[in-house]
Structure formats: C-alpha cells, structure tokens
Amino acid sequence: MIGISKIQAFQLLILLVAIVLAASIHYQIIGEAPEVVITRAETDQRTVSEQPAPAPANLENARTTPAVKDEESEITPSPSQTQEIVLVSINHARELYDQGEVQFVDARSSGEYAKGHIAGALNLPFSEFSRGAPDAIDLLIPEFPVVVYCEGGDCDSAKLVAKHLSYYGFSDLYIIEDGYPGWLDRNLPIETAIPQ
Amino acid sequence: MSSQTRRDSVLKAMANPLVLLLARCLLGGVFMFAGWLKFASPRAFADSIGGFKLLHDSILLEVGLLFIWAELICGLAMVIGLATRAAAGIATVMLLSFIFAMVSAVARGLEIECGCFGALLPEGVNVWSVVRTALLLLPSIIVTANGAGRVSLDGLLGRSTDQP
C-alpha cells in the first residue's frame, strides 16, 4: 500500500529542501548564541564582571579544585562573545545573599517553589523561556548579580535558566552547585510565601 | 467475518475521505501548533533537545531549527493537503525520533523538560508523553499510506489517492 512514485519522491525532495532552506535562513537571522562557559569559582579567579565575586572565606571546592570549563572554552573565538557563569558553593552563595543587592532565581517548577524557596527568590522555571522573554524577567535588574538554583546535583534547570538570562543581557550570573537542598541543609533563610 | 474481510474493512475505513481529512487536519494542526510555539524561542527548544543528551551541544540550535521548520512546513502541507504523503512520511519519521529520544530519556532516568509544546504544556518526559506521541503515529501512518483524500489540494490536482 505504501510505495513511492516519482512525483512523491520529488515532493519529498522539495519539502526537505524547503525545510533546510528555511532553517538556514532562520539560523542566519538569529545568529549564533554567545558562547556560555560554566566555571567553578576560585578565590584567585576573576569571573563574570568587572565587579568580581567576593573572595569566600571558606570555599573548600574553590581552593582545591581547578577551574572546570567546557571543552569549548579552549576554542573561545573572542572574549566579547563569551559569557561566563560561575558555579558557587553554599557558603559563597550565602555571602552573596548577605551582600543584599543580589537577586536569587529559583529555576524549579512553581509547585516545588511553593513548597519552599530561598527567602526573596523569584520563581523562573526554564519552561517560561519557551515563548520568548518571560514577564518575570522585568522584575530582575540586569546590572545586579543573579544567583540561580534548582535541585543541585544533576539538575540542569539552573544552568539553562542562567544561560538564557545571559541571552537577555544579564552578565553577572552564578549557580548554586548544591541547589536548594544544600541551602536547606545549612538552615539558611527560606520561605514558603509566594510574592505577589 | 473472516480476518481477511475484517482487515479489508479496516483498510477501507482508513481510506475514507472523511477519515483522511480528520487525520491530516489533526496531525497537521498539532505539528503547526507545536512548531509555532517553538518558533517563538528556538534557543529554548534547542536547550530542551540538549537535555536528552543525545546530540553534541554545537549542533543543538541547527537541529532545533530543522525540527521547528519541519513541523511548520509539514503541518501546513498536511492541513491544506499538498504533497501530503511526503509530509506525512516526514512527520512519521519525526514522531519515531521523538519517541526514541523520550524512551531513551526515561530508560536513563533523566528528569528533563519534554519541550514538546513549549511553555503551554511544561512537563517532564514521562510515560504519558511517550504514549501521547505514539498515538499521533496512527493518523500519520494512515495519511502516509492513503494520501490526502479528495478534500485537499492534492485531490483538486487529481492526486487524491496518491497511489504510486
């Protein structure tokens, strides 16, 4: 019942060419995304902006672990096209939190956010970026540091949200490596109220 | 009724012009809708694909754009009924690739966003998303096998059944 005539093969070819052509033009229009490199914070490493992250007093990872970079960092085309996002420990995140002018973003789902989140954090799940810039982005100030977190460990949401924030002009970005569970374990400030 | 007769009646029902119209409009509509949602933020879709950890990061955006435009173009072709069998064939291959990716993610225990319908349906990859995608295979196979039917541009052009 399923066979292919010459005309159907021709139609298939035309459709495939149209798809490739449209995708190529679209790619030319939106251009390549700026390269995003995720590094681990180091006391002697100047990371994302002119305003370096404060040197943490008790950063076991930072002292002992060399900077972890993606393979792409070896072939970085130009510094101006590279955006760095810094992985920080709970202690470092706490120091940023105490600075005050730092914005915390919870990349988990709204349900998990409602159960508990870092006090003052804004909920911005990755799915919100699927229709372009989410409204919640207007509540963030691009010039101020943004600390993103999710469940920690293998959780990718924080990385994806931080990466997309960089596309929208946020340059001072951090990710809490151990995520919300790590924050919770240290009995640091949390809340369950959802900001209106 | 013998199994041969039953099979013939099922095949005949599947080739019914109304069934074909419904099948291609349903499938084409879903494809166009999903493509349009992803069109708004191709980078977010590319990152969703990256979550499956099946492709290298350097080609995610290119692959994402190919999927988006394949959904839009094939969806439109199926709805208006032009080059319908070719479009449905591509749709079938895409659905099979989605199913493969989702099953492999479930098997590897990945907790990732499906990315199927963007922010409209933010959900993780799970058994339900696999079943839902697999259900779409039915209309895609029906249209691939039978063509567009009479109520279509292919029909107007005299290629309603598109038999080889």
CSV table of N, CA and C in Angstrom, one decimal, chain B residues 58-164:
chain,number,residue,atom,x,y,z
B,58,SER,N,27.1,21.6,20.1
B,58,SER,CA,27.4,22.5,19.0
B,58,SER,C,26.4,22.5,17.9
B,59,ILE,N,25.5,21.5,17.8
B,59,ILE,CA,24.6,21.4,16.7
B,59,ILE,C,23.1,21.5,17.2
B,60,LEU,N,22.9,21.8,18.5
B,60,LEU,CA,21.6,21.8,19.0
B,60,LEU,C,20.7,22.8,18.3
B,61,LEU,N,21.2,24.0,18.1
B,61,LEU,CA,20.4,25.1,17.6
B,61,LEU,C,20.0,24.7,16.1
B,62,GLU,N,21.0,24.2,15.4
B,62,GLU,CA,20.7,23.8,14.0
B,62,GLU,C,19.6,22.7,13.9
B,63,VAL,N,19.8,21.7,14.7
B,63,VAL,CA,18.8,20.6,14.8
B,63,VAL,C,17.5,21.1,15.2
B,64,GLY,N,17.5,22.0,16.2
B,64,GLY,CA,16.2,22.6,16.7
B,64,GLY,C,15.5,23.3,15.6
B,65,LEU,N,16.2,24.1,14.9
B,65,LEU,CA,15.6,24.9,13.8
B,65,LEU,C,15.0,24.0,12.7
B,66,LEU,N,15.8,22.9,12.4
B,66,LEU,CA,15.3,21.9,11.4
B,66,LEU,C,14.0,21.3,11.9
B,67,PHE,N,13.9,20.9,13.1
B,67,PHE,CA,12.6,20.3,13.7
B,67,PHE,C,11.5,21.4,13.6
B,68,ILE,N,11.8,22.6,14.0
B,68,ILE,CA,10.8,23.6,14.0
B,68,ILE,C,10.2,23.8,12.6
B,69,TRP,N,11.1,24.0,11.7
B,69,TRP,CA,10.6,24.3,10.3
B,69,TRP,C,10.0,23.0,9.7
B,70,ALA,N,10.5,21.9,10.0
B,70,ALA,CA,9.8,20.6,9.5
B,70,ALA,C,8.4,20.5,10.1
B,71,GLU,N,8.2,20.9,11.3
B,71,GLU,CA,6.9,20.9,11.9
B,71,GLU,C,6.0,21.9,11.2
B,72,LEU,N,6.5,23.1,11.0
B,72,LEU,CA,5.7,24.1,10.4
B,72,LEU,C,5.3,23.8,8.9
B,73,ILE,N,6.3,23.4,8.2
B,73,ILE,CA,6.1,23.1,6.7
B,73,ILE,C,5.3,21.9,6.5
B,74,CYS,N,5.6,20.8,7.2
B,74,CYS,CA,4.9,19.6,7.0
B,74,CYS,C,3.5,19.7,7.6
B,75,GLY,N,3.3,20.4,8.7
B,75,GLY,CA,2.0,20.7,9.3
B,75,GLY,C,1.1,21.4,8.3
B,76,LEU,N,1.6,22.5,7.7
B,76,LEU,CA,0.9,23.2,6.7
B,76,LEU,C,0.5,22.4,5.5
B,77,ALA,N,1.5,21.6,5.0
B,77,ALA,CA,1.3,20.7,3.8
B,77,ALA,C,0.2,19.7,4.1
B,78,MET,N,0.1,19.2,5.3
B,78,MET,CA,-0.9,18.2,5.6
B,78,MET,C,-2.3,18.8,5.8
B,79,VAL,N,-2.3,20.0,6.4
B,79,VAL,CA,-3.6,20.7,6.6
B,79,VAL,C,-4.2,21.1,5.2
B,80,ILE,N,-3.4,21.6,4.3
B,80,ILE,CA,-4.0,22.0,3.0
B,80,ILE,C,-4.1,20.8,2.0
B,81,GLY,N,-3.3,19.8,2.4
B,81,GLY,CA,-3.4,18.6,1.5
B,81,GLY,C,-2.6,18.7,0.3
B,82,LEU,N,-1.4,19.3,0.4
B,82,LEU,CA,-0.5,19.3,-0.7
B,82,LEU,C,0.8,18.6,-0.4
B,83,ALA,N,1.2,17.7,-1.3
B,83,ALA,CA,2.4,16.9,-1.1
B,83,ALA,C,2.2,16.1,0.2
B,84,THR,N,0.9,15.6,0.4
B,84,THR,CA,0.5,15.1,1.7
B,84,THR,C,1.3,13.9,2.1
B,85,ARG,N,1.5,12.9,1.2
B,85,ARG,CA,2.1,11.7,1.6
B,85,ARG,C,3.6,11.9,2.0
B,86,ALA,N,4.2,12.8,1.3
B,86,ALA,CA,5.6,13.2,1.6
B,86,ALA,C,5.7,13.8,3.0
B,87,ALA,N,4.8,14.8,3.2
B,87,ALA,CA,4.8,15.5,4.5
B,87,ALA,C,4.4,14.5,5.7
B,88,ALA,N,3.5,13.6,5.4
B,88,ALA,CA,3.1,12.7,6.5
B,88,ALA,C,4.3,11.7,6.7
B,89,GLY,N,5.0,11.4,5.7
B,89,GLY,CA,6.2,10.5,5.8
B,89,GLY,C,7.2,11.1,6.7
B,90,ILE,N,7.5,12.4,6.4
B,90,ILE,CA,8.5,13.1,7.3
B,90,ILE,C,8.0,13.2,8.7
B,91,ALA,N,6.7,13.5,8.8
B,91,ALA,CA,6.1,13.5,10.2
B,91,ALA,C,6.2,12.2,10.9
B,92,THR,N,6.0,11.1,10.2
B,92,THR,CA,6.2,9.8,10.8
B,92,THR,C,7.6,9.6,11.3
B,93,VAL,N,8.6,9.9,10.5
B,93,VAL,CA,10.0,9.8,10.9
B,93,VAL,C,10.3,10.7,12.1
B,94,MET,N,9.7,11.9,12.1
B,94,MET,CA,9.9,12.8,13.2
B,94,MET,C,9.3,12.2,14.5
B,95,LEU,N,8.1,11.7,14.4
B,95,LEU,CA,7.4,11.1,15.6
B,95,LEU,C,8.2,10.0,16.1
B,96,LEU,N,8.7,9.1,15.2
B,96,LEU,CA,9.5,8.0,15.7
B,96,LEU,C,10.8,8.4,16.4
B,97,SER,N,11.4,9.5,15.9
B,97,SER,CA,12.6,10.0,16.5
B,97,SER,C,12.3,10.6,17.9
B,98,PHE,N,11.1,11.3,18.0
B,98,PHE,CA,10.7,11.8,19.3
B,98,PHE,C,10.5,10.7,20.3
B,99,ILE,N,9.9,9.6,19.8
B,99,ILE,CA,9.6,8.5,20.7
B,99,ILE,C,10.9,7.9,21.2
B,100,PHE,N,11.8,7.7,20.2
B,100,PHE,CA,13.1,7.1,20.6
B,100,PHE,C,13.8,7.9,21.6
B,101,ALA,N,13.8,9.3,21.4
B,101,ALA,CA,14.5,10.2,22.4
B,101,ALA,C,13.9,10.1,23.7
B,102,MET,N,12.5,10.1,23.8
B,102,MET,CA,11.8,10.1,25.1
B,102,MET,C,12.0,8.8,25.8
B,103,VAL,N,11.9,7.7,25.0
B,103,VAL,CA,12.1,6.3,25.7
B,103,VAL,C,13.5,6.2,26.2
B,104,SER,N,14.5,6.7,25.5
B,104,SER,CA,15.8,6.6,25.9
B,104,SER,C,16.0,7.5,27.2
B,105,ALA,N,15.4,8.7,27.2
B,105,ALA,CA,15.5,9.5,28.4
B,105,ALA,C,14.9,8.9,29.6
B,106,VAL,N,13.7,8.3,29.4
B,106,VAL,CA,13.0,7.6,30.5
B,106,VAL,C,13.9,6.4,31.0
B,107,ALA,N,14.5,5.7,30.0
B,107,ALA,CA,15.3,4.5,30.4
B,107,ALA,C,16.5,4.9,31.2
B,108,ARG,N,17.1,6.1,30.8
B,108,ARG,CA,18.3,6.6,31.5
B,108,ARG,C,18.0,7.3,32.8
B,109,GLY,N,16.7,7.4,33.1
B,109,GLY,CA,16.3,8.1,34.3
B,109,GLY,C,16.5,9.6,34.3
B,110,LEU,N,16.5,10.2,33.1
B,110,LEU,CA,16.7,11.7,33.0
B,110,LEU,C,15.4,12.4,33.4
B,111,GLU,N,15.6,13.4,34.3
B,111,GLU,CA,14.4,14.2,34.6
B,111,GLU,C,14.5,15.5,33.9
B,112,ILE,N,13.9,15.5,32.7
B,112,ILE,CA,14.1,16.7,31.8
B,112,ILE,C,12.8,17.2,31.3
B,113,GLU,N,12.8,18.4,30.8
B,113,GLU,CA,11.6,19.0,30.2
B,113,GLU,C,11.4,18.3,28.8
B,114,CYS,N,10.2,18.1,28.5
B,114,CYS,CA,9.8,17.5,27.2
B,114,CYS,C,10.1,18.5,26.1
B,115,GLY,N,9.7,19.7,26.3
B,115,GLY,CA,9.9,20.7,25.2
B,115,GLY,C,8.9,20.5,24.1
B,116,CYS,N,7.9,19.6,24.2
B,116,CYS,CA,7.0,19.3,23.1
B,116,CYS,C,6.2,20.4,22.7
B,117,PHE,N,5.6,21.1,23.7
B,117,PHE,CA,4.7,22.2,23.4
B,117,PHE,C,5.1,23.5,24.1
B,118,GLY,N,6.4,23.6,24.3
B,118,GLY,CA,6.9,24.9,24.9
B,118,GLY,C,6.3,25.1,26.3
B,119,ALA,N,6.0,26.4,26.5
B,119,ALA,CA,5.5,26.8,27.8
B,119,ALA,C,4.1,26.5,28.0
B,120,LEU,N,3.4,26.1,26.9
B,120,LEU,CA,2.0,25.8,27.1
B,120,LEU,C,1.7,24.6,27.9
B,121,LEU,N,2.6,23.6,27.7
B,121,LEU,CA,2.5,22.4,28.4
B,121,LEU,C,3.9,22.0,29.0
B,122,PRO,N,4.3,22.8,30.0
B,122,PRO,CA,5.6,22.4,30.6
B,122,PRO,C,5.5,21.1,31.4
B,123,GLU,N,6.1,20.1,30.9
B,123,GLU,CA,6.0,18.8,31.5
B,123,GLU,C,7.3,18.1,31.3
B,124,GLY,N,7.6,17.2,32.2
B,124,GLY,CA,8.8,16.3,32.1
B,124,GLY,C,8.5,15.2,31.1
B,125,VAL,N,9.6,14.6,30.7
B,125,VAL,CA,9.5,13.4,29.8
B,125,VAL,C,9.1,12.2,30.7
B,126,ASN,N,8.0,11.6,30.3
B,126,ASN,CA,7.5,10.5,31.1
B,126,ASN,C,6.7,9.6,30.2
B,127,VAL,N,6.1,8.5,30.8
B,127,VAL,CA,5.4,7.5,30.0
B,127,VAL,C,4.3,8.2,29.3
B,128,TRP,N,3.6,9.1,29.9
B,128,TRP,CA,2.4,9.7,29.3
B,128,TRP,C,2.8,10.5,28.0
B,129,SER,N,4.0,11.2,28.1
B,129,SER,CA,4.4,12.0,26.9
B,129,SER,C,4.8,11.0,25.8
B,130,VAL,N,5.3,9.8,26.1
B,130,VAL,CA,5.6,8.8,25.1
B,130,VAL,C,4.4,8.3,24.5
B,131,VAL,N,3.4,8.0,25.3
B,131,VAL,CA,2.1,7.4,24.8
B,131,VAL,C,1.4,8.4,23.9
B,132,ARG,N,1.4,9.7,24.3
B,132,ARG,CA,0.7,10.7,23.5
B,132,ARG,C,1.4,10.9,22.2
B,133,THR,N,2.7,10.8,22.1
B,133,THR,CA,3.4,10.9,20.9
B,133,THR,C,3.1,9.7,20.0
B,134,ALA,N,3.1,8.5,20.7
B,134,ALA,CA,2.9,7.3,19.9
B,134,ALA,C,1.5,7.3,19.3
B,135,LEU,N,0.5,7.9,20.0
B,135,LEU,CA,-0.9,8.0,19.5
B,135,LEU,C,-0.9,8.8,18.2
B,136,LEU,N,-0.1,9.7,18.1
B,136,LEU,CA,0.0,10.6,16.8
B,136,LEU,C,0.5,9.8,15.6
B,137,LEU,N,1.1,8.6,15.9
B,137,LEU,CA,1.6,7.8,14.8
B,137,LEU,C,0.5,7.2,14.0
B,138,LEU,N,-0.7,7.0,14.7
B,138,LEU,CA,-1.8,6.4,14.0
B,138,LEU,C,-2.3,7.3,12.8
B,139,PRO,N,-2.6,8.6,13.0
B,139,PRO,CA,-3.0,9.4,11.8
B,139,PRO,C,-1.9,9.6,10.9
B,140,SER,N,-0.6,9.6,11.4
B,140,SER,CA,0.5,9.8,10.4
B,140,SER,C,0.7,8.6,9.5
B,141,ILE,N,0.5,7.4,10.0
B,141,ILE,CA,0.6,6.2,9.2
B,141,ILE,C,-0.6,6.1,8.2
B,142,ILE,N,-1.8,6.5,8.7
B,142,ILE,CA,-3.0,6.4,7.9
B,142,ILE,C,-2.8,7.4,6.7
B,143,VAL,N,-2.3,8.6,6.9
B,143,VAL,CA,-2.1,9.6,5.8
B,143,VAL,C,-1.0,9.2,4.9
B,144,THR,N,0.1,8.7,5.5
B,144,THR,CA,1.2,8.2,4.7
B,144,THR,C,0.8,7.1,3.8
B,145,ALA,N,-0.1,6.2,4.3
B,145,ALA,CA,-0.5,5.1,3.5
B,145,ALA,C,-1.5,5.4,2.4
B,146,ASN,N,-2.4,6.4,2.7
B,146,ASN,CA,-3.5,6.6,1.8
B,146,ASN,C,-3.5,8.0,1.1
B,147,GLY,N,-2.6,8.9,1.5
B,147,GLY,CA,-2.6,10.2,0.8
B,147,GLY,C,-3.6,11.1,1.4
B,148,ALA,N,-3.9,12.2,0.7
B,148,ALA,CA,-4.7,13.3,1.3
B,148,ALA,C,-6.2,13.1,1.2
B,149,GLY,N,-6.7,12.2,0.3
B,149,GLY,CA,-8.1,12.1,0.2
B,149,GLY,C,-8.6,13.2,-0.8
B,150,ARG,N,-9.9,13.2,-1.1
B,150,ARG,CA,-10.5,14.1,-2.1
B,150,ARG,C,-10.5,15.5,-1.7
B,151,VAL,N,-10.7,15.8,-0.4
B,151,VAL,CA,-10.9,17.2,0.1
B,151,VAL,C,-9.5,17.7,0.4
B,152,SER,N,-8.8,18.1,-0.7
B,152,SER,CA,-7.4,18.5,-0.5
B,152,SER,C,-6.9,19.1,-1.8
B,153,LEU,N,-5.8,19.8,-1.7
B,153,LEU,CA,-5.2,20.4,-2.9
B,153,LEU,C,-4.7,19.2,-3.8
B,154,ASP,N,-4.2,18.2,-3.2
B,154,ASP,CA,-3.8,17.0,-4.0
B,154,ASP,C,-5.0,16.5,-4.7
B,155,GLY,N,-6.2,16.4,-4.0
B,155,GLY,CA,-7.4,15.9,-4.6
B,155,GLY,C,-7.8,16.8,-5.8
B,156,LEU,N,-7.7,18.1,-5.6
B,156,LEU,CA,-8.1,19.0,-6.7
B,156,LEU,C,-7.1,18.9,-7.9
B,157,LEU,N,-5.9,18.5,-7.6
B,157,LEU,CA,-4.9,18.3,-8.7
B,157,LEU,C,-5.0,16.9,-9.3
B,158,GLY,N,-6.0,16.1,-8.8
B,158,GLY,CA,-6.2,14.8,-9.3
B,158,GLY,C,-5.2,13.7,-8.8
B,159,ARG,N,-4.7,14.0,-7.6
B,159,ARG,CA,-3.8,13.1,-7.0
B,159,ARG,C,-4.3,12.7,-5.6
B,160,SER,N,-5.7,12.5,-5.5
B,160,SER,CA,-6.3,12.4,-4.2
B,160,SER,C,-5.8,11.1,-3.4
B,161,THR,N,-5.6,10.1,-4.2
B,161,THR,CA,-5.1,8.9,-3.5
B,161,THR,C,-3.6,8.7,-3.5
B,162,ASP,N,-3.0,9.5,-4.5
B,162,ASP,CA,-1.5,9.5,-4.5
B,162,ASP,C,-0.9,8.1,-4.6
B,163,GLN,N,-1.6,7.2,-5.3
B,163,GLN,CA,-1.1,5.9,-5.4
B,163,GLN,C,0.1,5.9,-6.3
B,164,PRO,N,1.1,5.1,-6.0
B,164,PRO,CA,2.3,5.1,-6.8
B,164,PRO,C,2.0,4.5,-8.2
